[in-house]
XYZ file of C-alpha atoms in Angstrom:
439
model
C 0.000 0.000 0.000
C 2.875 2.336 0.736
C 4.179 1.899 -2.818
C 0.784 2.012 -4.564
C -0.569 5.062 -2.699
C 2.870 6.723 -2.197
C 2.163 7.069 1.524
C 5.749 7.768 2.651
C 6.328 10.154 -0.219
C 3.288 12.176 0.827
C 4.161 12.094 4.529
C 1.329 9.802 5.590
C 0.738 6.254 6.842
C -1.968 3.598 6.806
C -3.398 4.460 10.239
C -3.699 8.169 9.418
C -5.361 7.452 6.080
C -7.945 5.081 7.581
C -8.824 7.571 10.326
C -9.118 10.289 7.680
C -11.411 8.034 5.646
C -13.635 7.434 8.670
C -13.708 11.169 9.372
C -14.778 11.946 5.819
C -17.431 9.228 5.904
C -18.952 10.406 9.173
C -18.954 14.030 8.016
C -20.891 13.235 4.832
C -22.900 10.276 6.150
C -26.031 12.443 6.386
C -26.528 11.717 2.681
C -27.329 8.088 3.598
C -30.545 9.330 5.226
C -31.240 12.488 3.213
C -31.003 10.971 -0.266
C -33.603 8.203 0.283
C -35.985 10.687 1.892
C -35.579 13.051 -1.074
C -35.830 10.499 -3.887
C -38.632 8.698 -2.064
C -40.906 11.623 -2.967
C -40.846 10.397 -6.581
C -42.190 6.992 -5.591
C -38.817 5.261 -5.373
C -38.355 2.656 -2.628
C -36.367 4.347 0.171
C -34.639 1.162 1.309
C -33.418 0.404 -2.210
C -32.313 4.021 -2.663
C -30.271 3.806 0.552
C -28.509 0.685 -0.711
C -27.930 2.328 -4.107
C -26.618 5.451 -2.388
C -24.113 3.465 -0.334
C -22.902 1.311 -3.235
C -22.627 4.232 -5.669
C -20.750 6.260 -3.032
C -18.411 3.341 -2.399
C -17.727 2.818 -6.104
C -17.144 6.518 -6.739
C -14.784 6.818 -3.774
C -12.926 3.657 -4.794
C -12.474 4.902 -8.353
C -11.129 8.304 -7.378
C -8.838 6.707 -4.785
C -7.467 4.004 -7.069
C -7.364 5.910 -10.378
C -6.324 9.378 -9.247
C -4.847 8.632 -5.775
C -6.682 11.516 -4.127
C -8.389 11.610 -0.683
C -11.766 12.659 -2.092
C -15.000 10.791 -1.372
C -18.059 10.753 -3.586
C -21.803 10.333 -3.105
C -25.083 11.443 -4.719
C -24.882 15.222 -4.761
C -27.084 17.588 -2.826
C -28.746 19.931 -5.290
C -28.516 17.364 -8.029
C -30.898 15.088 -6.132
C -33.200 18.076 -5.606
C -33.024 18.787 -9.340
C -33.948 15.160 -9.986
C -36.989 15.264 -7.703
C -38.437 18.748 -7.989
C -37.517 19.784 -11.525
C -37.307 16.572 -13.551
C -40.007 14.417 -11.928
C -42.395 16.787 -10.154
C -41.867 19.793 -12.422
C -41.503 18.347 -15.921
C -43.537 15.217 -15.290
C -40.938 12.558 -16.060
C -41.173 9.250 -14.231
C -38.345 8.438 -11.854
C -37.306 5.697 -14.262
C -36.930 8.299 -17.011
C -35.113 10.523 -14.531
C -32.555 7.771 -13.989
C -32.162 7.564 -17.776
C -31.403 11.306 -17.829
C -28.776 10.840 -15.119
C -27.285 7.943 -17.100
C -27.024 10.015 -20.288
C -25.558 13.012 -18.444
C -22.906 10.715 -16.966
C -22.152 9.365 -20.427
C -21.796 12.901 -21.798
C -19.545 13.818 -18.865
C -17.271 10.882 -19.710
C -17.112 11.915 -23.384
C -16.397 15.538 -22.452
C -13.605 14.396 -20.159
C -11.821 12.002 -22.520
C -12.126 14.378 -25.502
C -10.939 17.458 -23.623
C -14.140 19.411 -24.317
C -14.708 19.743 -20.573
C -12.025 22.423 -20.366
C -13.553 24.312 -23.300
C -16.961 24.445 -21.615
C -15.496 25.575 -18.288
C -13.508 28.277 -20.059
C -16.599 29.416 -21.984
C -18.621 30.267 -18.864
C -17.804 33.650 -17.247
C -16.405 33.405 -13.723
C -19.330 35.266 -12.145
C -21.816 32.749 -13.578
C -19.698 29.849 -12.330
C -19.605 31.383 -8.852
C -23.389 31.921 -8.947
C -24.356 28.275 -9.556
C -23.576 27.029 -6.026
C -25.404 29.896 -4.192
C -28.419 29.450 -6.467
C -28.561 25.745 -5.702
C -27.993 26.563 -2.028
C -31.066 28.802 -1.841
C -33.062 26.168 -3.719
C -32.018 23.447 -1.273
C -32.738 25.675 1.736
C -36.232 26.391 0.398
C -36.823 22.658 -0.076
C -35.701 22.049 3.513
C -38.075 24.687 4.841
C -40.920 23.235 2.771
C -40.237 19.610 3.733
C -40.216 20.522 7.417
C -43.457 22.474 7.005
C -41.785 25.626 8.332
C -42.717 27.374 5.085
C -46.086 26.793 3.429
C -45.957 26.879 -0.394
C -49.514 25.787 -1.146
C -50.927 29.306 -1.460
C -50.135 32.034 -4.005
C -47.270 33.305 -1.839
C -44.814 31.823 0.613
C -46.233 31.732 4.113
C -45.195 30.586 7.568
C -46.303 27.031 8.325
C -48.252 25.818 11.328
C -45.604 26.100 14.060
C -47.951 24.352 16.502
C -47.904 21.077 14.571
C -45.535 18.364 15.789
C -43.577 17.887 12.516
C -42.955 21.626 12.109
C -41.979 22.002 15.749
C -39.604 19.043 15.448
C -38.036 20.565 12.316
C -37.430 23.841 14.162
C -35.930 22.001 17.147
C -33.748 20.004 14.758
C -32.381 23.154 13.111
C -31.707 24.775 16.487
C -29.889 21.599 17.569
C -27.850 21.477 14.357
C -26.941 25.152 14.607
C -25.833 24.730 18.232
C -23.678 21.716 17.369
C -22.036 23.503 14.452
C -21.442 26.704 16.405
C -19.758 24.628 19.120
C -17.729 22.932 16.341
C -18.893 19.443 17.325
C -17.507 16.906 14.890
C -20.035 15.195 12.605
C -22.662 17.726 13.700
C -25.041 16.929 10.831
C -25.104 13.209 11.606
C -25.679 13.812 15.339
C -28.431 16.320 14.552
C -30.253 13.813 12.305
C -30.015 11.055 14.903
C -30.929 13.372 17.798
C -33.931 14.859 16.000
C -35.120 11.389 14.974
C -35.031 10.268 18.628
C -36.851 13.417 19.781
C -39.507 12.639 17.198
C -40.439 9.363 18.923
C -42.261 10.872 21.941
C -43.644 13.609 19.671
C -45.287 10.995 17.452
C -43.404 12.055 14.315
C -40.831 9.238 14.137
C -42.510 5.958 13.319
C -40.588 2.908 14.573
C -40.695 -0.286 12.458
C -42.329 -3.425 13.795
C -39.347 -5.570 12.829
C -35.811 -5.443 11.440
C -34.868 -7.881 8.696
C -31.735 -8.147 6.585
C -33.973 -9.471 3.821
C -35.067 -5.865 3.287
C -31.572 -5.017 2.038
C -32.226 -5.129 -1.688
C -31.724 -3.171 -4.906
C -34.453 -4.981 -6.786
C -36.886 -2.034 -6.689
C -34.505 0.452 -8.351
C -31.635 -1.416 -10.061
C -31.653 -1.271 -13.868
C -35.053 0.419 -13.890
C -34.019 3.378 -16.054
C -36.343 4.015 -19.000
C -34.273 5.229 -21.960
C -36.947 4.441 -24.551
C -39.702 6.282 -22.687
C -37.523 9.363 -22.318
C -37.759 10.152 -26.039
C -41.150 8.565 -26.815
C -43.902 11.246 -27.035
C -47.477 10.478 -26.027
C -49.690 9.207 -28.852
C -50.887 11.972 -31.127
C -48.365 14.546 -29.899
C -45.261 15.977 -31.566
C -41.996 14.687 -30.182
C -39.917 17.805 -31.001
C -40.743 19.662 -27.786
C -40.231 16.555 -25.703
C -36.819 15.903 -27.277
C -35.620 19.470 -26.711
C -36.818 19.357 -23.121
C -34.925 16.115 -22.539
C -31.776 17.598 -24.120
C -32.017 20.685 -21.907
C -32.452 18.654 -18.734
C -29.567 16.341 -19.662
C -27.321 19.335 -20.407
C -28.379 21.016 -17.158
C -27.457 17.902 -15.171
C -24.122 17.738 -16.981
C -23.288 21.424 -16.484
C -24.234 21.479 -12.798
C -22.221 18.314 -12.134
C -19.302 19.647 -14.164
C -18.966 22.924 -12.281
C -19.844 21.425 -8.906
C -17.173 18.731 -9.271
C -14.569 21.123 -10.648
C -15.085 23.611 -7.818
C -15.123 20.921 -5.143
C -11.934 19.264 -6.392
C -10.017 22.549 -6.475
C -11.412 23.755 -3.126
C -10.682 20.555 -1.192
C -7.300 20.042 -2.863
C -6.226 23.505 -1.737
C -6.850 22.500 1.897
C -4.437 19.584 1.549
C -1.793 21.493 -0.424
C -2.419 19.137 -3.355
C -2.379 21.802 -6.096
C 0.681 22.515 -8.214
C 2.495 25.846 -8.387
C -0.015 27.142 -10.957
C -3.042 26.291 -8.825
C -3.992 23.309 -10.971
C -4.824 19.806 -9.780
C -2.586 17.113 -11.294
C -4.477 14.077 -12.613
C -7.654 16.162 -12.782
C -8.913 14.200 -15.784
C -8.681 10.921 -13.862
C -10.622 12.407 -10.952
C -13.332 13.691 -13.295
C -13.469 10.343 -15.080
C -14.012 8.599 -11.730
C -16.812 11.074 -10.934
C -18.568 10.531 -14.270
C -18.201 6.749 -14.081
C -19.763 6.727 -10.605
C -22.719 8.740 -11.940
C -23.185 6.216 -14.742
C -23.099 3.273 -12.324
C -25.274 5.064 -9.761
C -28.035 5.615 -12.323
C -28.034 1.883 -13.075
C -28.321 1.076 -9.369
C -31.050 3.625 -8.708
C -29.765 6.983 -7.469
C -29.226 10.510 -8.745
C -25.959 12.061 -9.929
C -22.840 11.120 -7.951
C -20.314 13.885 -7.343
C -17.238 14.713 -5.269
C -18.089 16.012 -1.795
C -16.720 19.187 -0.232
C -16.883 17.291 3.089
C -13.778 15.467 1.858
C -11.964 18.452 3.317
C -12.623 17.093 6.823
C -10.586 13.987 6.018
C -7.811 16.091 4.536
C -7.709 18.189 7.707
C -7.457 14.880 9.640
C -4.300 14.041 7.682
C -5.573 12.229 4.587
C -3.288 12.811 1.620
C -3.744 9.802 -0.672
C -6.330 7.601 -2.305
C -6.259 5.269 0.688
C -8.443 7.816 2.493
C -11.049 7.540 -0.261
C -10.789 3.738 -0.305
C -11.331 3.669 3.469
C -14.409 5.875 3.148
C -15.696 3.469 0.483
C -15.445 0.544 2.909
C -17.476 2.435 5.510
C -20.156 3.222 2.913
C -20.440 -0.486 2.144
C -20.863 -1.276 5.851
C -23.615 1.353 6.039
C -25.762 -0.758 3.680
C -27.002 -2.612 6.753
C -28.922 0.534 7.732
C -31.330 -0.012 4.819
C -34.105 -1.613 6.920
C -34.333 1.533 9.065
C -34.209 4.034 6.192
C -37.878 4.917 6.578
C -37.566 5.690 10.295
C -35.833 9.042 9.776
C -38.604 11.656 9.280
C -38.409 14.626 6.923
C -38.286 16.882 9.981
C -34.904 15.324 10.874
C -33.299 15.691 7.441
C -34.782 19.094 6.563
C -32.519 21.029 8.970
C -29.522 19.551 7.153
C -30.895 20.763 3.813
C -31.273 24.266 5.207
C -27.729 24.260 6.629
C -26.210 22.839 3.432
C -27.981 25.645 1.577
C -26.264 28.156 3.835
C -22.841 26.577 3.330
C -23.286 26.693 -0.451
C -23.657 30.489 -0.338
C -19.931 30.883 0.311
C -18.925 31.457 -3.302
C -21.320 34.405 -3.661
C -18.622 36.602 -2.127
C -16.427 35.828 -5.149
C -18.863 37.520 -7.544
C -17.594 40.893 -8.768
C -20.634 43.095 -8.153
C -18.970 46.080 -9.837
C -19.102 44.297 -13.202
C -22.770 44.624 -14.151
C -22.263 42.722 -17.401
C -21.869 39.499 -15.436
C -23.176 40.334 -11.964
C -26.733 41.000 -13.218
C -26.924 37.635 -15.067
C -25.398 36.023 -11.963
C -28.133 37.563 -9.804
C -30.834 36.273 -12.145
C -29.256 32.804 -12.144
C -29.296 32.759 -8.337
C -32.827 34.029 -7.733
C -34.561 32.124 -10.521
C -33.455 28.754 -9.152
C -35.469 28.939 -5.898
C -38.223 31.243 -7.198
C -39.053 29.034 -10.190
C -38.223 25.858 -8.258
C -35.827 24.808 -11.012
C -32.028 24.650 -11.277
C -32.354 24.418 -15.068
C -34.348 27.668 -15.271
C -31.722 29.485 -13.227
C -28.840 28.356 -15.432
C -30.785 29.015 -18.641
C -31.946 32.524 -17.709
C -28.541 33.518 -16.334
C -26.756 32.450 -19.524
C -29.381 33.960 -21.847
C -29.233 37.316 -20.089
C -25.414 37.296 -20.161
C -25.468 36.817 -23.949
C -28.119 39.535 -24.392
C -26.168 42.066 -22.316
C -23.031 41.511 -24.357
C -24.899 41.691 -27.663
C -26.545 44.990 -26.650
C -23.172 46.380 -25.602
C -21.549 45.400 -28.873
C -19.399 42.664 -27.350
C -21.023 39.790 -29.229
C -17.653 38.548 -30.472
C -16.350 38.238 -26.904
C -19.000 35.622 -26.066
C -17.739 32.071 -26.528
C -19.511 30.157 -29.362
C -20.393 27.388 -26.907
C -22.570 29.843 -24.982
C -24.505 30.720 -28.151
C -25.175 27.015 -28.738
C -26.394 26.530 -25.165
C -28.593 29.641 -25.270
C -30.091 28.522 -28.592
C -31.055 25.209 -26.996
C -32.569 27.028 -24.023
C -34.641 29.318 -26.282
C -35.880 26.407 -28.395
C -36.863 24.539 -25.257
C -38.955 27.439 -23.906
C -40.585 28.076 -27.272
C -41.540 24.468 -27.952
C -43.017 23.452 -24.575
């Protein structure tokens, strides 16, 4: 292991790497409970989703550890799972099986972009302010979902309204967020996991947490979600209807998944690598292509198992702070994800009120990059603002990205800077316009 992972060369050892892997796993383990609860809203079996989440996370972490030798762990991404549920299935009316097909195709595109080198061209084509705006926009969207799921905010009327704070689920959600905030302010390690478990226990006497009658390992199964993706149905229009609008909509959603995953992974890799002094003298990450290939491959496999897009987690930074410097950290985290499969029979115990506070807090943490936006440059700051606010207000990540990019192109055309806009942006905007016109 010392030779394969270059432990001595990087100033580490097996014990340190395993502890770092456990630290990373515990820090991001909230996804084991949050992802099934989120995807379960589409009709997917929560137990099967938990198993798929654990296996896909393990595979992604193994790939990035073995191929790229980096201490980064992977799992189904927050924001991307919300996009899957609220935009693709609930918003556009796709079945969850067709949603998995979209994830599969986006992963395939990501692989092609990576091995052909087009990934760099797309990243370079997007202005910095728009890149920095994607995470805050998703953050506000996730926070709104958390508030809605907990019942703290009522979205059933024409305007947002305060929920019934006297009801047990809403009260439990508020208590859970207070608990999570207190734990994080006191810098308690693995605060999100403890908050989920603590809130779930508090929900028992409040009648919100429903305990199962039995626990059986026979419930650990992927049969309800594995290989259920519906590629044919994705591009098959209803009888008597034109398929053009449906095809453009599918293309837009697939591209949106790909773009969000692309920028989310790129930003996470650079941000976490900087914490471990893993960047070169030019601020670049060596073996970046291998890391991105591992990410895309995990997304492809995850869609076959039954979960949304897999991506690199910013929580990997906790393992790096604990001393992780090599792929052995990621491999260790993968082992812990596999062991977590045995939690599948209790997946349904954790109520929405226990996971919603985590969504709200993750939304807050994703606002960090908003401070990088140059507000003095109106040519890009105005499109960035529109990208951010249209995600939560239209309940769609795709709408935010589309409107932000379209407005950026319009501003530059009006100013006479049309030639400064990268051709790739014109292609993307054309697809966005066609999608809105035809549906």
